[in-house]
Amino acid sequence: MSGSIKAVIQNRKSVRTFDGRALSAADTEKLTQLIQTADNPFGAAVRFRLLNAKEHRLTSAVIVGAPCYLAAKVRRVPRYEIAFGYSFEKACLCAHSLGLGTVILAGTLNRSAFEQAMDLEDGEILPAAAPVGYPAKRRSVRDNLMRKGLKSDERLPFEKLFFENDFSQPLSKESPFDEALEMTRLAPSATNKQPWRAVVCGNTVHFYEYKTMKDSPLGDVQKVDMGIALAHFDLTMAENGCSGQFFETAPPVEPPENTHYIISYEMAE
């Protein structure tokens, strides 16, 4: 990653309008090297490729001028959705750290072309891809309308997402996790649903998914969103010099309706 992860997260905007220029050789080389570091702690290998849009005839109805796409595939193993989201967001943050624009897409891709370009094997899926390029000076009309409709620059308040000991008490911003959870709050998500919830109990954070969308044939897209948010959390904790690990346990706190336990994180003492 080039530069502070927190600065990249705070400055990152989804980009759908590009200026059409091909990536420079230097940026292509740097990005290719960086995406090889986009691993995850959830036990599922996510395999990336940087694909030339014209060569592979890759398109999306909501994208203008993208010279290439970042695509990835994963096998349907336990926790594959959160693993994919974590690794894919890490790769996108690497791109943004180089001054490149991206936006994570799933439903608007010409999916057959992407799947062919990625040489999908039996048991592999392509949950999402992202255009990569230099942002245009002005957004397209469609881009502006989408951002307005999705309220892309808005996020739910901290106290509606993060809690202490149970779901009845909002978390104070004096916990050792407050900065990492604030970076979690800023994560992008499908149609800006922001499904992440967390309960802090001492030196442990329990993460939950507030599920509002139906599963697709590719799995639970909101679990992919959870992986994106967990990347923000974990990378910020590491940048702040804190060590810890993710683990699964019996749901430690009774959640509200439509809210499901995902995973926990314990900070080392």
JSON list of C-alpha atoms in Angstrom, two decimals, residues 56-261:
[
{"chain": "A", "resi": 56, "resn": "HIS", "atom": "CA", "xyz": [-11.62, -8.90, -23.61]},
{"chain": "A", "resi": 57, "resn": "ARG", "atom": "CA", "xyz": [-14.68, -6.82, -24.58]},
{"chain": "A", "resi": 58, "resn": "LEU", "atom": "CA", "xyz": [-15.46, -6.00, -20.97]},
{"chain": "A", "resi": 59, "resn": "THR", "atom": "CA", "xyz": [-18.23, -3.50, -20.33]},
{"chain": "A", "resi": 60, "resn": "SER", "atom": "CA", "xyz": [-20.66, -2.20, -17.76]},
{"chain": "A", "resi": 61, "resn": "ALA", "atom": "CA", "xyz": [-23.69, -0.05, -18.44]},
{"chain": "A", "resi": 62, "resn": "VAL", "atom": "CA", "xyz": [-22.71, 2.37, -15.66]},
{"chain": "A", "resi": 63, "resn": "ILE", "atom": "CA", "xyz": [-19.03, 2.85, -16.61]},
{"chain": "A", "resi": 64, "resn": "VAL", "atom": "CA", "xyz": [-17.55, 5.36, -19.07]},
{"chain": "A", "resi": 65, "resn": "GLY", "atom": "CA", "xyz": [-13.98, 5.33, -20.40]},
{"chain": "A", "resi": 66, "resn": "ALA", "atom": "CA", "xyz": [-12.39, 2.58, -18.28]},
{"chain": "A", "resi": 67, "resn": "PRO", "atom": "CA", "xyz": [-9.26, 1.19, -19.99]},
{"chain": "A", "resi": 68, "resn": "CYS", "atom": "CA", "xyz": [-9.11, -1.96, -17.87]},
{"chain": "A", "resi": 69, "resn": "TYR", "atom": "CA", "xyz": [-10.83, -3.94, -15.15]},
{"chain": "A", "resi": 70, "resn": "LEU", "atom": "CA", "xyz": [-9.63, -5.61, -12.00]},
{"chain": "A", "resi": 71, "resn": "ALA", "atom": "CA", "xyz": [-11.34, -9.00, -11.71]},
{"chain": "A", "resi": 72, "resn": "ALA", "atom": "CA", "xyz": [-11.02, -11.85, -9.23]},
{"chain": "A", "resi": 73, "resn": "LYS", "atom": "CA", "xyz": [-12.33, -15.36, -8.72]},
{"chain": "A", "resi": 74, "resn": "VAL", "atom": "CA", "xyz": [-12.76, -17.57, -5.68]},
{"chain": "A", "resi": 75, "resn": "ARG", "atom": "CA", "xyz": [-13.97, -21.08, -4.87]},
{"chain": "A", "resi": 76, "resn": "ARG", "atom": "CA", "xyz": [-17.12, -21.71, -2.84]},
{"chain": "A", "resi": 77, "resn": "VAL", "atom": "CA", "xyz": [-15.36, -22.69, 0.36]},
{"chain": "A", "resi": 78, "resn": "PRO", "atom": "CA", "xyz": [-16.37, -21.68, 3.92]},
{"chain": "A", "resi": 79, "resn": "ARG", "atom": "CA", "xyz": [-16.39, -17.87, 4.37]},
{"chain": "A", "resi": 80, "resn": "TYR", "atom": "CA", "xyz": [-15.64, -17.28, 0.68]},
{"chain": "A", "resi": 81, "resn": "GLU", "atom": "CA", "xyz": [-17.85, -14.18, 0.47]},
{"chain": "A", "resi": 82, "resn": "ILE", "atom": "CA", "xyz": [-16.14, -12.30, 3.30]},
{"chain": "A", "resi": 83, "resn": "ALA", "atom": "CA", "xyz": [-12.73, -13.48, 2.08]},
{"chain": "A", "resi": 84, "resn": "PHE", "atom": "CA", "xyz": [-13.49, -12.17, -1.41]},
{"chain": "A", "resi": 85, "resn": "GLY", "atom": "CA", "xyz": [-14.74, -8.82, -0.11]},
{"chain": "A", "resi": 86, "resn": "TYR", "atom": "CA", "xyz": [-11.69, -8.38, 2.13]},
{"chain": "A", "resi": 87, "resn": "SER", "atom": "CA", "xyz": [-9.15, -9.20, -0.61]},
{"chain": "A", "resi": 88, "resn": "PHE", "atom": "CA", "xyz": [-10.97, -7.27, -3.33]},
{"chain": "A", "resi": 89, "resn": "GLU", "atom": "CA", "xyz": [-11.25, -4.13, -1.21]},
{"chain": "A", "resi": 90, "resn": "LYS", "atom": "CA", "xyz": [-7.58, -4.38, -0.29]},
{"chain": "A", "resi": 91, "resn": "ALA", "atom": "CA", "xyz": [-6.73, -4.49, -4.00]},
{"chain": "A", "resi": 92, "resn": "CYS", "atom": "CA", "xyz": [-9.00, -1.48, -4.72]},
{"chain": "A", "resi": 93, "resn": "LEU", "atom": "CA", "xyz": [-7.40, 0.50, -1.91]},
{"chain": "A", "resi": 94, "resn": "CYS", "atom": "CA", "xyz": [-4.01, -0.27, -3.45]},
{"chain": "A", "resi": 95, "resn": "ALA", "atom": "CA", "xyz": [-5.27, 1.17, -6.74]},
{"chain": "A", "resi": 96, "resn": "HIS", "atom": "CA", "xyz": [-6.56, 4.30, -5.03]},
{"chain": "A", "resi": 97, "resn": "SER", "atom": "CA", "xyz": [-3.23, 4.75, -3.23]},
{"chain": "A", "resi": 98, "resn": "LEU", "atom": "CA", "xyz": [-1.68, 5.10, -6.72]},
{"chain": "A", "resi": 99, "resn": "GLY", "atom": "CA", "xyz": [-4.17, 7.81, -7.73]},
{"chain": "A", "resi": 100, "resn": "LEU", "atom": "CA", "xyz": [-6.33, 5.42, -9.75]},
{"chain": "A", "resi": 101, "resn": "GLY", "atom": "CA", "xyz": [-10.11, 5.20, -9.55]},
{"chain": "A", "resi": 102, "resn": "THR", "atom": "CA", "xyz": [-12.29, 2.12, -9.03]},
{"chain": "A", "resi": 103, "resn": "VAL", "atom": "CA", "xyz": [-15.82, 1.08, -8.11]},
{"chain": "A", "resi": 104, "resn": "ILE", "atom": "CA", "xyz": [-16.85, -2.44, -7.16]},
{"chain": "A", "resi": 105, "resn": "LEU", "atom": "CA", "xyz": [-19.50, -3.84, -9.53]},
{"chain": "A", "resi": 106, "resn": "ALA", "atom": "CA", "xyz": [-21.53, -7.03, -9.61]},
{"chain": "A", "resi": 107, "resn": "GLY", "atom": "CA", "xyz": [-24.92, -6.71, -11.31]},
{"chain": "A", "resi": 108, "resn": "THR", "atom": "CA", "xyz": [-24.04, -4.38, -14.21]},
{"chain": "A", "resi": 109, "resn": "LEU", "atom": "CA", "xyz": [-21.21, -6.40, -15.76]},
{"chain": "A", "resi": 110, "resn": "ASN", "atom": "CA", "xyz": [-21.42, -8.26, -19.07]},
{"chain": "A", "resi": 111, "resn": "ARG", "atom": "CA", "xyz": [-20.71, -11.25, -16.89]},
{"chain": "A", "resi": 112, "resn": "SER", "atom": "CA", "xyz": [-20.08, -13.90, -19.57]},
{"chain": "A", "resi": 113, "resn": "ALA", "atom": "CA", "xyz": [-17.18, -11.86, -20.98]},
{"chain": "A", "resi": 114, "resn": "PHE", "atom": "CA", "xyz": [-15.63, -11.46, -17.54]},
{"chain": "A", "resi": 115, "resn": "GLU", "atom": "CA", "xyz": [-16.02, -15.13, -16.70]},
{"chain": "A", "resi": 116, "resn": "GLN", "atom": "CA", "xyz": [-14.42, -16.12, -20.00]},
{"chain": "A", "resi": 117, "resn": "ALA", "atom": "CA", "xyz": [-11.52, -13.71, -19.45]},
{"chain": "A", "resi": 118, "resn": "MET", "atom": "CA", "xyz": [-10.94, -15.15, -15.99]},
{"chain": "A", "resi": 119, "resn": "ASP", "atom": "CA", "xyz": [-10.94, -18.78, -17.21]},
{"chain": "A", "resi": 120, "resn": "LEU", "atom": "CA", "xyz": [-13.38, -19.91, -14.54]},
{"chain": "A", "resi": 121, "resn": "GLU", "atom": "CA", "xyz": [-13.05, -23.56, -13.58]},
{"chain": "A", "resi": 122, "resn": "ASP", "atom": "CA", "xyz": [-15.68, -25.80, -11.97]},
{"chain": "A", "resi": 123, "resn": "GLY", "atom": "CA", "xyz": [-16.43, -24.55, -8.47]},
{"chain": "A", "resi": 124, "resn": "GLU", "atom": "CA", "xyz": [-15.06, -21.06, -9.12]},
{"chain": "A", "resi": 125, "resn": "ILE", "atom": "CA", "xyz": [-17.15, -17.88, -9.26]},
{"chain": "A", "resi": 126, "resn": "LEU", "atom": "CA", "xyz": [-16.55, -14.22, -10.05]},
{"chain": "A", "resi": 127, "resn": "PRO", "atom": "CA", "xyz": [-18.58, -12.25, -7.46]},
{"chain": "A", "resi": 128, "resn": "ALA", "atom": "CA", "xyz": [-17.45, -8.80, -8.64]},
{"chain": "A", "resi": 129, "resn": "ALA", "atom": "CA", "xyz": [-15.05, -6.76, -10.75]},
{"chain": "A", "resi": 130, "resn": "ALA", "atom": "CA", "xyz": [-13.92, -3.13, -10.81]},
{"chain": "A", "resi": 131, "resn": "PRO", "atom": "CA", "xyz": [-12.99, -0.70, -13.58]},
{"chain": "A", "resi": 132, "resn": "VAL", "atom": "CA", "xyz": [-9.55, 0.81, -13.08]},
{"chain": "A", "resi": 133, "resn": "GLY", "atom": "CA", "xyz": [-8.24, 4.01, -14.61]},
{"chain": "A", "resi": 134, "resn": "TYR", "atom": "CA", "xyz": [-7.64, 7.72, -14.27]},
{"chain": "A", "resi": 135, "resn": "PRO", "atom": "CA", "xyz": [-10.74, 9.59, -13.08]},
{"chain": "A", "resi": 136, "resn": "ALA", "atom": "CA", "xyz": [-12.23, 12.06, -15.55]},
{"chain": "A", "resi": 137, "resn": "LYS", "atom": "CA", "xyz": [-12.33, 15.73, -14.54]},
{"chain": "A", "resi": 138, "resn": "ARG", "atom": "CA", "xyz": [-16.13, 15.63, -14.67]},
{"chain": "A", "resi": 139, "resn": "ARG", "atom": "CA", "xyz": [-18.52, 12.82, -13.84]},
{"chain": "A", "resi": 140, "resn": "SER", "atom": "CA", "xyz": [-21.01, 11.66, -16.44]},
{"chain": "A", "resi": 141, "resn": "VAL", "atom": "CA", "xyz": [-24.68, 12.62, -16.01]},
{"chain": "A", "resi": 142, "resn": "ARG", "atom": "CA", "xyz": [-25.51, 8.99, -15.21]},
{"chain": "A", "resi": 143, "resn": "ASP", "atom": "CA", "xyz": [-22.72, 8.87, -12.62]},
{"chain": "A", "resi": 144, "resn": "ASN", "atom": "CA", "xyz": [-24.03, 11.99, -10.88]},
{"chain": "A", "resi": 145, "resn": "LEU", "atom": "CA", "xyz": [-27.59, 10.63, -10.89]},
{"chain": "A", "resi": 146, "resn": "MET", "atom": "CA", "xyz": [-26.44, 7.31, -9.43]},
{"chain": "A", "resi": 147, "resn": "ARG", "atom": "CA", "xyz": [-24.45, 8.97, -6.66]},
{"chain": "A", "resi": 148, "resn": "LYS", "atom": "CA", "xyz": [-27.42, 11.13, -5.78]},
{"chain": "A", "resi": 149, "resn": "GLY", "atom": "CA", "xyz": [-29.88, 8.24, -5.87]},
{"chain": "A", "resi": 150, "resn": "LEU", "atom": "CA", "xyz": [-27.68, 5.98, -3.76]},
{"chain": "A", "resi": 151, "resn": "LYS", "atom": "CA", "xyz": [-26.68, 8.80, -1.38]},
{"chain": "A", "resi": 152, "resn": "SER", "atom": "CA", "xyz": [-23.13, 7.62, -1.97]},
{"chain": "A", "resi": 153, "resn": "ASP", "atom": "CA", "xyz": [-21.50, 10.28, 0.19]},
{"chain": "A", "resi": 154, "resn": "GLU", "atom": "CA", "xyz": [-23.70, 9.52, 3.20]},
{"chain": "A", "resi": 155, "resn": "ARG", "atom": "CA", "xyz": [-23.15, 6.94, 5.94]},
{"chain": "A", "resi": 156, "resn": "LEU", "atom": "CA", "xyz": [-25.19, 5.92, 8.96]},
{"chain": "A", "resi": 157, "resn": "PRO", "atom": "CA", "xyz": [-24.02, 7.55, 12.21]},
{"chain": "A", "resi": 158, "resn": "PHE", "atom": "CA", "xyz": [-21.47, 5.73, 14.37]},
{"chain": "A", "resi": 159, "resn": "GLU", "atom": "CA", "xyz": [-23.93, 5.19, 17.22]},
{"chain": "A", "resi": 160, "resn": "LYS", "atom": "CA", "xyz": [-26.39, 3.36, 14.94]},
{"chain": "A", "resi": 161, "resn": "LEU", "atom": "CA", "xyz": [-23.79, 0.80, 13.91]},
{"chain": "A", "resi": 162, "resn": "PHE", "atom": "CA", "xyz": [-21.55, 0.06, 16.87]},
{"chain": "A", "resi": 163, "resn": "PHE", "atom": "CA", "xyz": [-22.51, -0.98, 20.39]},
{"chain": "A", "resi": 164, "resn": "GLU", "atom": "CA", "xyz": [-21.05, -1.92, 23.77]},
{"chain": "A", "resi": 165, "resn": "ASN", "atom": "CA", "xyz": [-21.78, -5.27, 25.48]},
{"chain": "A", "resi": 166, "resn": "ASP", "atom": "CA", "xyz": [-25.16, -5.64, 23.73]},
{"chain": "A", "resi": 167, "resn": "PHE", "atom": "CA", "xyz": [-27.26, -3.97, 21.06]},
{"chain": "A", "resi": 168, "resn": "SER", "atom": "CA", "xyz": [-28.98, -1.58, 23.46]},
{"chain": "A", "resi": 169, "resn": "GLN", "atom": "CA", "xyz": [-26.00, 0.65, 24.32]},
{"chain": "A", "resi": 170, "resn": "PRO", "atom": "CA", "xyz": [-24.20, 2.71, 21.64]},
{"chain": "A", "resi": 171, "resn": "LEU", "atom": "CA", "xyz": [-20.41, 2.46, 21.76]},
{"chain": "A", "resi": 172, "resn": "SER", "atom": "CA", "xyz": [-18.57, 5.43, 23.17]},
{"chain": "A", "resi": 173, "resn": "LYS", "atom": "CA", "xyz": [-15.79, 6.84, 20.96]},
{"chain": "A", "resi": 174, "resn": "GLU", "atom": "CA", "xyz": [-13.25, 6.24, 23.71]},
{"chain": "A", "resi": 175, "resn": "SER", "atom": "CA", "xyz": [-12.78, 2.54, 23.01]},
{"chain": "A", "resi": 176, "resn": "PRO", "atom": "CA", "xyz": [-9.48, 1.22, 21.58]},
{"chain": "A", "resi": 177, "resn": "PHE", "atom": "CA", "xyz": [-11.41, 0.26, 18.45]},
{"chain": "A", "resi": 178, "resn": "ASP", "atom": "CA", "xyz": [-13.03, 3.62, 17.71]},
{"chain": "A", "resi": 179, "resn": "GLU", "atom": "CA", "xyz": [-10.74, 4.67, 14.84]},
{"chain": "A", "resi": 180, "resn": "ALA", "atom": "CA", "xyz": [-10.84, 1.26, 13.17]},
{"chain": "A", "resi": 181, "resn": "LEU", "atom": "CA", "xyz": [-14.64, 1.17, 13.49]},
{"chain": "A", "resi": 182, "resn": "GLU", "atom": "CA", "xyz": [-14.88, 4.68, 12.04]},
{"chain": "A", "resi": 183, "resn": "MET", "atom": "CA", "xyz": [-12.93, 3.43, 9.00]},
{"chain": "A", "resi": 184, "resn": "THR", "atom": "CA", "xyz": [-15.33, 0.45, 8.93]},
{"chain": "A", "resi": 185, "resn": "ARG", "atom": "CA", "xyz": [-18.25, 2.91, 8.83]},
{"chain": "A", "resi": 186, "resn": "LEU", "atom": "CA", "xyz": [-16.83, 4.52, 5.68]},
{"chain": "A", "resi": 187, "resn": "ALA", "atom": "CA", "xyz": [-16.75, 1.28, 3.68]},
{"chain": "A", "resi": 188, "resn": "PRO", "atom": "CA", "xyz": [-18.66, 1.07, 0.38]},
{"chain": "A", "resi": 189, "resn": "SER", "atom": "CA", "xyz": [-21.50, -1.45, 0.03]},
{"chain": "A", "resi": 190, "resn": "ALA", "atom": "CA", "xyz": [-24.04, -2.68, -2.50]},
{"chain": "A", "resi": 191, "resn": "THR", "atom": "CA", "xyz": [-26.65, 0.07, -2.98]},
{"chain": "A", "resi": 192, "resn": "ASN", "atom": "CA", "xyz": [-25.11, 1.72, 0.11]},
{"chain": "A", "resi": 193, "resn": "LYS", "atom": "CA", "xyz": [-27.00, -0.59, 2.51]},
{"chain": "A", "resi": 194, "resn": "GLN", "atom": "CA", "xyz": [-24.16, -0.57, 5.08]},
{"chain": "A", "resi": 195, "resn": "PRO", "atom": "CA", "xyz": [-24.93, -4.00, 6.61]},
{"chain": "A", "resi": 196, "resn": "TRP", "atom": "CA", "xyz": [-22.14, -4.05, 9.19]},
{"chain": "A", "resi": 197, "resn": "ARG", "atom": "CA", "xyz": [-22.91, -3.95, 12.90]},
{"chain": "A", "resi": 198, "resn": "ALA", "atom": "CA", "xyz": [-20.50, -4.57, 15.77]},
{"chain": "A", "resi": 199, "resn": "VAL", "atom": "CA", "xyz": [-20.65, -5.13, 19.52]},
{"chain": "A", "resi": 200, "resn": "VAL", "atom": "CA", "xyz": [-17.53, -4.41, 21.59]},
{"chain": "A", "resi": 201, "resn": "CYS", "atom": "CA", "xyz": [-17.00, -6.53, 24.71]},
{"chain": "A", "resi": 202, "resn": "GLY", "atom": "CA", "xyz": [-13.73, -5.62, 26.38]},
{"chain": "A", "resi": 203, "resn": "ASN", "atom": "CA", "xyz": [-10.87, -6.39, 24.01]},
{"chain": "A", "resi": 204, "resn": "THR", "atom": "CA", "xyz": [-13.12, -8.22, 21.53]},
{"chain": "A", "resi": 205, "resn": "VAL", "atom": "CA", "xyz": [-15.34, -6.99, 18.70]},
{"chain": "A", "resi": 206, "resn": "HIS", "atom": "CA", "xyz": [-18.20, -9.18, 17.49]},
{"chain": "A", "resi": 207, "resn": "PHE", "atom": "CA", "xyz": [-19.30, -8.41, 13.93]},
{"chain": "A", "resi": 208, "resn": "TYR", "atom": "CA", "xyz": [-22.84, -8.94, 12.62]},
{"chain": "A", "resi": 209, "resn": "GLU", "atom": "CA", "xyz": [-24.57, -8.61, 9.26]},
{"chain": "A", "resi": 210, "resn": "TYR", "atom": "CA", "xyz": [-27.84, -6.70, 9.12]},
{"chain": "A", "resi": 211, "resn": "LYS", "atom": "CA", "xyz": [-29.35, -8.54, 6.19]},
{"chain": "A", "resi": 212, "resn": "THR", "atom": "CA", "xyz": [-31.70, -6.62, 3.91]},
{"chain": "A", "resi": 213, "resn": "MET", "atom": "CA", "xyz": [-30.96, -8.21, 0.50]},
{"chain": "A", "resi": 214, "resn": "LYS", "atom": "CA", "xyz": [-31.74, -11.67, -0.86]},
{"chain": "A", "resi": 215, "resn": "ASP", "atom": "CA", "xyz": [-28.92, -14.01, -1.81]},
{"chain": "A", "resi": 216, "resn": "SER", "atom": "CA", "xyz": [-27.99, -14.29, -5.48]},
{"chain": "A", "resi": 217, "resn": "PRO", "atom": "CA", "xyz": [-26.76, -17.43, -7.30]},
{"chain": "A", "resi": 218, "resn": "LEU", "atom": "CA", "xyz": [-23.25, -16.19, -6.44]},
{"chain": "A", "resi": 219, "resn": "GLY", "atom": "CA", "xyz": [-23.95, -16.07, -2.70]},
{"chain": "A", "resi": 220, "resn": "ASP", "atom": "CA", "xyz": [-24.71, -13.37, -0.13]},
{"chain": "A", "resi": 221, "resn": "VAL", "atom": "CA", "xyz": [-23.57, -10.04, -1.58]},
{"chain": "A", "resi": 222, "resn": "GLN", "atom": "CA", "xyz": [-23.86, -8.44, 1.85]},
{"chain": "A", "resi": 223, "resn": "LYS", "atom": "CA", "xyz": [-21.29, -10.90, 3.18]},
{"chain": "A", "resi": 224, "resn": "VAL", "atom": "CA", "xyz": [-18.99, -9.53, 0.47]},
{"chain": "A", "resi": 225, "resn": "ASP", "atom": "CA", "xyz": [-19.78, -6.08, 1.89]},
{"chain": "A", "resi": 226, "resn": "MET", "atom": "CA", "xyz": [-18.91, -7.39, 5.34]},
{"chain": "A", "resi": 227, "resn": "GLY", "atom": "CA", "xyz": [-15.53, -8.51, 4.00]},
{"chain": "A", "resi": 228, "resn": "ILE", "atom": "CA", "xyz": [-14.95, -5.03, 2.59]},
{"chain": "A", "resi": 229, "resn": "ALA", "atom": "CA", "xyz": [-15.72, -3.48, 5.98]},
{"chain": "A", "resi": 230, "resn": "LEU", "atom": "CA", "xyz": [-13.56, -6.02, 7.83]},
{"chain": "A", "resi": 231, "resn": "ALA", "atom": "CA", "xyz": [-10.64, -5.08, 5.57]},
{"chain": "A", "resi": 232, "resn": "HIS", "atom": "CA", "xyz": [-11.04, -1.43, 6.63]},
{"chain": "A", "resi": 233, "resn": "PHE", "atom": "CA", "xyz": [-11.13, -2.49, 10.28]},
{"chain": "A", "resi": 234, "resn": "ASP", "atom": "CA", "xyz": [-8.21, -4.92, 10.17]},
{"chain": "A", "resi": 235, "resn": "LEU", "atom": "CA", "xyz": [-5.91, -2.74, 8.06]},
{"chain": "A", "resi": 236, "resn": "THR", "atom": "CA", "xyz": [-6.55, 0.25, 10.32]},
{"chain": "A", "resi": 237, "resn": "MET", "atom": "CA", "xyz": [-5.84, -1.77, 13.46]},
{"chain": "A", "resi": 238, "resn": "ALA", "atom": "CA", "xyz": [-2.55, -2.94, 11.92]},
{"chain": "A", "resi": 239, "resn": "GLU", "atom": "CA", "xyz": [-1.60, 0.60, 10.86]},
{"chain": "A", "resi": 240, "resn": "ASN", "atom": "CA", "xyz": [-2.28, 1.76, 14.43]},
{"chain": "A", "resi": 241, "resn": "GLY", "atom": "CA", "xyz": [0.20, -0.82, 15.72]},
{"chain": "A", "resi": 242, "resn": "CYS", "atom": "CA", "xyz": [-2.41, -3.15, 17.22]},
{"chain": "A", "resi": 243, "resn": "SER", "atom": "CA", "xyz": [-2.25, -6.90, 16.72]},
{"chain": "A", "resi": 244, "resn": "GLY", "atom": "CA", "xyz": [-5.16, -9.28, 16.93]},
{"chain": "A", "resi": 245, "resn": "GLN", "atom": "CA", "xyz": [-6.94, -12.10, 15.17]},
{"chain": "A", "resi": 246, "resn": "PHE", "atom": "CA", "xyz": [-10.34, -13.06, 13.78]},
{"chain": "A", "resi": 247, "resn": "PHE", "atom": "CA", "xyz": [-12.12, -16.10, 15.17]},
{"chain": "A", "resi": 248, "resn": "GLU", "atom": "CA", "xyz": [-15.56, -17.69, 15.17]},
{"chain": "A", "resi": 249, "resn": "THR", "atom": "CA", "xyz": [-17.52, -18.45, 18.32]},
{"chain": "A", "resi": 250, "resn": "ALA", "atom": "CA", "xyz": [-21.10, -19.08, 19.34]},
{"chain": "A", "resi": 251, "resn": "PRO", "atom": "CA", "xyz": [-23.04, -15.81, 18.86]},
{"chain": "A", "resi": 252, "resn": "PRO", "atom": "CA", "xyz": [-22.08, -14.00, 22.08]},
{"chain": "A", "resi": 253, "resn": "VAL", "atom": "CA", "xyz": [-24.82, -11.37, 22.00]},
{"chain": "A", "resi": 254, "resn": "GLU", "atom": "CA", "xyz": [-28.48, -11.88, 21.08]},
{"chain": "A", "resi": 255, "resn": "PRO", "atom": "CA", "xyz": [-28.97, -9.83, 17.91]},
{"chain": "A", "resi": 256, "resn": "PRO", "atom": "CA", "xyz": [-32.02, -7.90, 16.70]},
{"chain": "A", "resi": 257, "resn": "GLU", "atom": "CA", "xyz": [-34.23, -9.24, 13.92]},
{"chain": "A", "resi": 258, "resn": "ASN", "atom": "CA", "xyz": [-32.52, -9.87, 10.56]},
{"chain": "A", "resi": 259, "resn": "THR", "atom": "CA", "xyz": [-29.10, -9.46, 12.18]},
{"chain": "A", "resi": 260, "resn": "HIS", "atom": "CA", "xyz": [-26.72, -12.43, 11.97]},
{"chain": "A", "resi": 261, "resn": "TYR", "atom": "CA", "xyz": [-23.38, -13.14, 13.62]}
]
